[in-house]
mmCIF file of C-alpha atoms in Angstrom:
data_model
loop_
_atom_site.group_PDB
_atom_site.id
_atom_site.type_symbol
_atom_site.label_atom_id
_atom_site.label_comp_id
_atom_site.label_asym_id
_atom_site.label_seq_id
_atom_site.Cartn_x
_atom_site.Cartn_y
_atom_site.Cartn_z
ATOM 1 C CA MET A 1 32.532 -40.976 -74.494
ATOM 2 C CA PHE A 2 29.243 -40.216 -72.798
ATOM 3 C CA ILE A 3 29.313 -38.629 -69.310
ATOM 4 C CA GLN A 4 26.093 -38.634 -67.306
ATOM 5 C CA THR A 5 25.330 -35.952 -64.762
ATOM 6 C CA GLU A 6 23.136 -36.252 -61.708
ATOM 7 C CA ALA A 7 21.912 -33.626 -59.290
ATOM 8 C CA THR A 8 22.826 -34.142 -55.625
ATOM 9 C CA PRO A 9 21.021 -32.965 -52.472
ATOM 10 C CA ASN A 10 23.608 -30.177 -52.395
ATOM 11 C CA PRO A 11 22.654 -27.547 -55.039
ATOM 12 C CA ALA A 12 26.298 -26.426 -55.191
ATOM 13 C CA THR A 13 27.470 -29.938 -56.232
ATOM 14 C CA LEU A 14 26.912 -32.032 -59.330
ATOM 15 C CA LYS A 15 27.763 -35.686 -59.799
ATOM 16 C CA PHE A 16 29.476 -36.660 -63.064
ATOM 17 C CA ILE A 17 29.513 -40.368 -64.111
ATOM 18 C CA PRO A 18 32.062 -41.063 -66.889
ATOM 19 C CA GLY A 19 30.860 -44.646 -67.471
ATOM 20 C CA ARG A 20 34.151 -46.201 -66.266
ATOM 21 C CA ALA A 21 35.943 -46.762 -63.002
ATOM 22 C CA VAL A 22 37.269 -43.579 -61.386
ATOM 23 C CA LEU A 23 38.901 -44.921 -58.241
ATOM 24 C CA ASP A 24 39.654 -48.609 -57.549
ATOM 25 C CA GLY A 25 38.621 -48.371 -53.915
ATOM 26 C CA GLY A 26 37.773 -45.780 -51.306
ATOM 27 C CA THR A 27 37.377 -42.082 -51.993
ATOM 28 C CA MET A 28 39.541 -38.992 -52.538
ATOM 29 C CA GLU A 29 38.715 -35.376 -51.895
ATOM 30 C CA PHE A 30 40.468 -32.280 -53.152
ATOM 31 C CA THR A 31 39.349 -29.070 -51.406
ATOM 32 C CA ASN A 32 41.760 -26.647 -53.032
ATOM 33 C CA ARG A 33 44.078 -26.203 -56.021
ATOM 34 C CA ASP A 34 47.209 -27.196 -54.034
ATOM 35 C CA ALA A 35 45.709 -30.527 -52.989
ATOM 36 C CA ALA A 36 44.656 -31.080 -56.610
ATOM 37 C CA ALA A 37 48.283 -31.130 -57.735
ATOM 38 C CA ARG A 38 48.248 -34.901 -56.882
ATOM 39 C CA SER A 39 45.767 -35.537 -59.708
ATOM 40 C CA PRO A 40 45.832 -34.361 -63.334
ATOM 41 C CA LEU A 41 42.033 -34.612 -63.506
ATOM 42 C CA ALA A 42 41.486 -32.573 -60.346
ATOM 43 C CA GLU A 43 43.971 -29.969 -61.630
ATOM 44 C CA ARG A 44 41.972 -29.653 -64.896
ATOM 45 C CA LEU A 45 38.740 -29.302 -62.943
ATOM 46 C CA PHE A 46 40.164 -26.636 -60.643
ATOM 47 C CA GLY A 47 41.142 -24.827 -63.875
ATOM 48 C CA VAL A 48 37.409 -24.191 -64.447
ATOM 49 C CA PRO A 49 36.551 -20.854 -62.802
ATOM 50 C CA GLY A 50 34.244 -21.306 -59.818
ATOM 51 C CA VAL A 51 35.209 -24.892 -58.928
ATOM 52 C CA THR A 52 35.937 -25.177 -55.217
ATOM 53 C CA SER A 53 36.035 -28.917 -54.546
ATOM 54 C CA VAL A 54 36.529 -32.190 -56.430
ATOM 55 C CA PHE A 55 35.635 -35.611 -55.010
ATOM 56 C CA TYR A 56 36.287 -39.067 -56.489
ATOM 57 C CA GLY A 57 34.173 -42.137 -55.794
ATOM 58 C CA SER A 58 34.449 -45.567 -57.352
ATOM 59 C CA ASP A 59 32.615 -44.618 -60.553
ATOM 60 C CA PHE A 60 31.870 -40.929 -60.254
ATOM 61 C CA VAL A 61 33.347 -37.464 -59.788
ATOM 62 C CA THR A 62 31.502 -34.769 -57.861
ATOM 63 C CA VAL A 63 32.333 -31.120 -58.424
ATOM 64 C CA THR A 64 31.325 -28.306 -56.080
ATOM 65 C CA LYS A 65 31.119 -24.696 -57.211
ATOM 66 C CA ALA A 66 31.349 -21.445 -55.304
ATOM 67 C CA ASP A 67 28.962 -19.458 -57.442
ATOM 68 C CA GLY A 68 27.910 -19.197 -61.033
ATOM 69 C CA ASP A 69 25.312 -21.109 -62.944
ATOM 70 C CA TRP A 70 25.665 -24.846 -63.654
ATOM 71 C CA GLN A 71 24.436 -24.062 -67.154
ATOM 72 C CA HIS A 72 27.704 -22.174 -67.797
ATOM 73 C CA LEU A 73 30.074 -24.350 -65.732
ATOM 74 C CA LYS A 74 28.818 -27.816 -66.798
ATOM 75 C CA PRO A 75 30.192 -27.766 -70.402
ATOM 76 C CA ALA A 76 33.708 -26.804 -69.189
ATOM 77 C CA ILE A 77 33.627 -29.538 -66.502
ATOM 78 C CA LEU A 78 32.413 -32.153 -68.948
ATOM 79 C CA GLY A 79 35.180 -31.088 -71.338
ATOM 80 C CA ALA A 80 37.844 -31.396 -68.640
ATOM 81 C CA ILE A 81 36.655 -34.887 -67.679
ATOM 82 C CA MET A 82 36.455 -36.030 -71.269
ATOM 83 C CA GLU A 83 39.927 -34.580 -72.096
ATOM 84 C CA HIS A 84 41.413 -36.388 -69.126
ATOM 85 C CA TYR A 85 40.036 -39.793 -70.007
ATOM 86 C CA MET A 86 40.789 -39.407 -73.720
ATOM 87 C CA SER A 87 44.429 -38.435 -72.954
ATOM 88 C CA GLY A 88 45.043 -41.721 -71.076
ATOM 89 C CA ALA A 89 46.696 -39.807 -68.232
ATOM 90 C CA PRO A 90 46.656 -41.539 -64.867
ATOM 91 C CA LEU A 91 44.158 -40.387 -62.214
ATOM 92 C CA LEU A 92 47.008 -39.586 -59.851
ATOM 93 C CA ALA A 93 50.230 -37.885 -60.868
ATOM 94 C CA ASP A 94 52.389 -40.594 -59.247
ATOM 95 C CA GLY A 95 50.484 -43.289 -61.114
ATOM 96 C CA SER A 96 49.098 -44.861 -57.939
ATOM 97 C CA ALA A 97 45.446 -45.715 -57.458
ATOM 98 C CA GLY A 98 45.385 -44.769 -53.776
ATOM 99 C CA SER A 99 42.542 -43.288 -51.796
ATOM 100 C CA ASP A 100 42.215 -41.209 -48.653
ATOM 101 C CA GLU A 101 41.218 -44.270 -46.540
ATOM 102 C CA ALA A 102 44.613 -44.813 -44.870
ATOM 103 C CA ALA A 103 44.994 -41.165 -43.925
ATOM 104 C CA ASP A 104 41.449 -41.135 -42.577
ATOM 105 C CA GLU A 105 42.146 -44.133 -40.351
ATOM 106 C CA GLU A 106 45.353 -42.621 -38.997
ATOM 107 C CA ASP A 107 43.416 -39.605 -37.709
ATOM 108 C CA GLU A 108 40.807 -41.659 -35.820
ATOM 109 C CA PHE A 109 40.393 -41.204 -32.109
ATOM 110 C CA PHE A 110 38.679 -43.363 -29.492
ATOM 111 C CA ASN A 111 39.431 -45.006 -26.183
ATOM 112 C CA GLU A 112 40.757 -48.562 -26.548
ATOM 113 C CA ALA A 113 38.084 -49.691 -24.065
ATOM 114 C CA ASP A 114 35.496 -48.683 -26.679
ATOM 115 C CA ALA A 115 37.079 -50.752 -29.482
ATOM 116 C CA GLU A 116 34.174 -53.213 -29.715
ATOM 117 C CA THR A 117 31.596 -50.379 -29.802
ATOM 118 C CA VAL A 118 33.662 -48.549 -32.455
ATOM 119 C CA ALA A 119 33.900 -51.705 -34.549
ATOM 120 C CA THR A 120 30.069 -51.959 -34.550
ATOM 121 C CA ILE A 121 29.686 -48.234 -35.437
ATOM 122 C CA LYS A 122 32.189 -48.517 -38.295
ATOM 123 C CA ASP A 123 30.439 -51.598 -39.617
ATOM 124 C CA LEU A 124 27.060 -49.850 -39.598
ATOM 125 C CA ILE A 125 28.532 -46.818 -41.342
ATOM 126 C CA GLU A 126 30.298 -49.006 -43.941
ATOM 127 C CA THR A 127 27.318 -51.263 -44.750
ATOM 128 C CA ARG A 128 24.311 -48.956 -44.304
ATOM 129 C CA VAL A 129 25.379 -45.329 -44.522
ATOM 130 C CA ARG A 130 28.192 -45.088 -47.062
ATOM 131 C CA PRO A 131 26.393 -46.879 -49.933
ATOM 132 C CA ALA A 132 23.419 -44.539 -49.646
ATOM 133 C CA VAL A 133 25.585 -41.454 -49.407
ATOM 134 C CA ALA A 134 27.670 -42.544 -52.413
ATOM 135 C CA ASN A 135 24.468 -42.544 -54.476
ATOM 136 C CA ASP A 136 24.214 -38.833 -53.639
ATOM 137 C CA GLY A 137 27.807 -38.171 -54.742
ATOM 138 C CA GLY A 138 29.477 -38.055 -51.365
ATOM 139 C CA ASP A 139 30.965 -40.024 -48.523
ATOM 140 C CA ILE A 140 30.863 -40.160 -44.729
ATOM 141 C CA THR A 141 33.715 -41.625 -42.741
ATOM 142 C CA PHE A 142 34.207 -42.353 -39.083
ATOM 143 C CA ARG A 143 36.558 -39.930 -37.297
ATOM 144 C CA GLY A 144 36.182 -40.764 -33.630
ATOM 145 C CA PHE A 145 34.105 -41.709 -30.625
ATOM 146 C CA ARG A 146 34.281 -40.008 -27.201
ATOM 147 C CA ASP A 147 31.793 -39.681 -24.353
ATOM 148 C CA GLY A 148 28.975 -41.268 -26.371
ATOM 149 C CA ILE A 149 29.490 -38.863 -29.306
ATOM 150 C CA VAL A 150 30.329 -40.240 -32.760
ATOM 151 C CA TYR A 151 32.353 -37.818 -34.941
ATOM 152 C CA LEU A 152 31.992 -38.177 -38.729
ATOM 153 C CA ASN A 153 33.674 -36.561 -41.671
ATOM 154 C CA MET A 154 31.436 -35.535 -44.593
ATOM 155 C CA LYS A 155 32.946 -35.357 -48.069
ATOM 156 C CA GLY A 156 31.943 -34.634 -51.615
ATOM 157 C CA ALA A 157 28.313 -33.633 -52.063
ATOM 158 C CA CYS A 158 27.737 -34.125 -48.280
ATOM 159 C CA ALA A 159 30.196 -31.374 -47.313
ATOM 160 C CA GLY A 160 28.246 -28.155 -46.969
ATOM 161 C CA CYS A 161 24.967 -29.738 -48.047
ATOM 162 C CA PRO A 162 21.924 -27.962 -46.587
ATOM 163 C CA SER A 163 20.299 -31.288 -45.693
ATOM 164 C CA SER A 164 23.460 -32.786 -44.124
ATOM 165 C CA THR A 165 22.455 -31.758 -40.583
ATOM 166 C CA ALA A 166 19.107 -33.534 -40.966
ATOM 167 C CA THR A 167 20.878 -36.568 -42.449
ATOM 168 C CA LEU A 168 23.247 -36.750 -39.474
ATOM 169 C CA GLN A 169 20.768 -36.059 -36.717
ATOM 170 C CA HIS A 170 17.733 -37.929 -37.966
ATOM 171 C CA GLY A 171 19.117 -40.647 -40.196
ATOM 172 C CA ILE A 172 22.564 -41.670 -38.980
ATOM 173 C CA GLN A 173 22.144 -40.745 -35.332
ATOM 174 C CA ASN A 174 18.880 -42.678 -35.064
ATOM 175 C CA LEU A 175 20.397 -45.686 -36.811
ATOM 176 C CA LEU A 176 23.441 -45.764 -34.569
ATOM 177 C CA LYS A 177 21.436 -45.147 -31.382
ATOM 178 C CA HIS A 178 19.147 -48.064 -32.301
ATOM 179 C CA PHE A 179 21.971 -50.562 -32.780
ATOM 180 C CA VAL A 180 24.546 -49.129 -30.326
ATOM 181 C CA PRO A 181 23.057 -48.026 -26.981
ATOM 182 C CA ASP A 182 26.312 -46.212 -26.015
ATOM 183 C CA VAL A 183 25.802 -43.644 -28.796
ATOM 184 C CA VAL A 184 24.098 -40.443 -27.561
ATOM 185 C CA GLU A 185 24.866 -38.069 -30.409
ATOM 186 C CA VAL A 186 26.450 -37.802 -33.912
ATOM 187 C CA ARG A 187 28.441 -34.713 -34.929
ATOM 188 C CA PRO A 188 30.262 -33.605 -38.071
ATOM 189 C CA MET A 189 33.970 -32.805 -37.967
#
């Protein structure tokens, strides 16, 4: 098994590509060891000293570290990913192939009168923003819309990335303002 690695815009995060599907659809994020209990792979990765976050995309895993050098952490992370796939263990402990999408949608907030505007915002995020962000090992999801402000959740490599503020304010905000006049600002949640 050959696992490729790619740098991300976030120097604390690396993207690992195992050459096979990771998640059937959507994304999943594990920000601590307790959350990782749902996934044997995430548990193995949190067993590597210094790992602070694990994120699953369709065909990649991003790992974020607190400190330490990638040169020392990378072999242990590659070993954990390889061991998981060679063992044949399921991605999730309960055998499901679920993602965080349903939970994300439950937490959304917006005024029903803005439903059409929100549908346009979500479509733009889905078709133009998320594919580009996935290339960098992360994800951005819609959280809410109130008083002209769009609230987004940043996951994976995007969470804590030094360039995330610029991405939000210059890239996503400009895109949304161009297509949706009601948008005045974009903020992370």
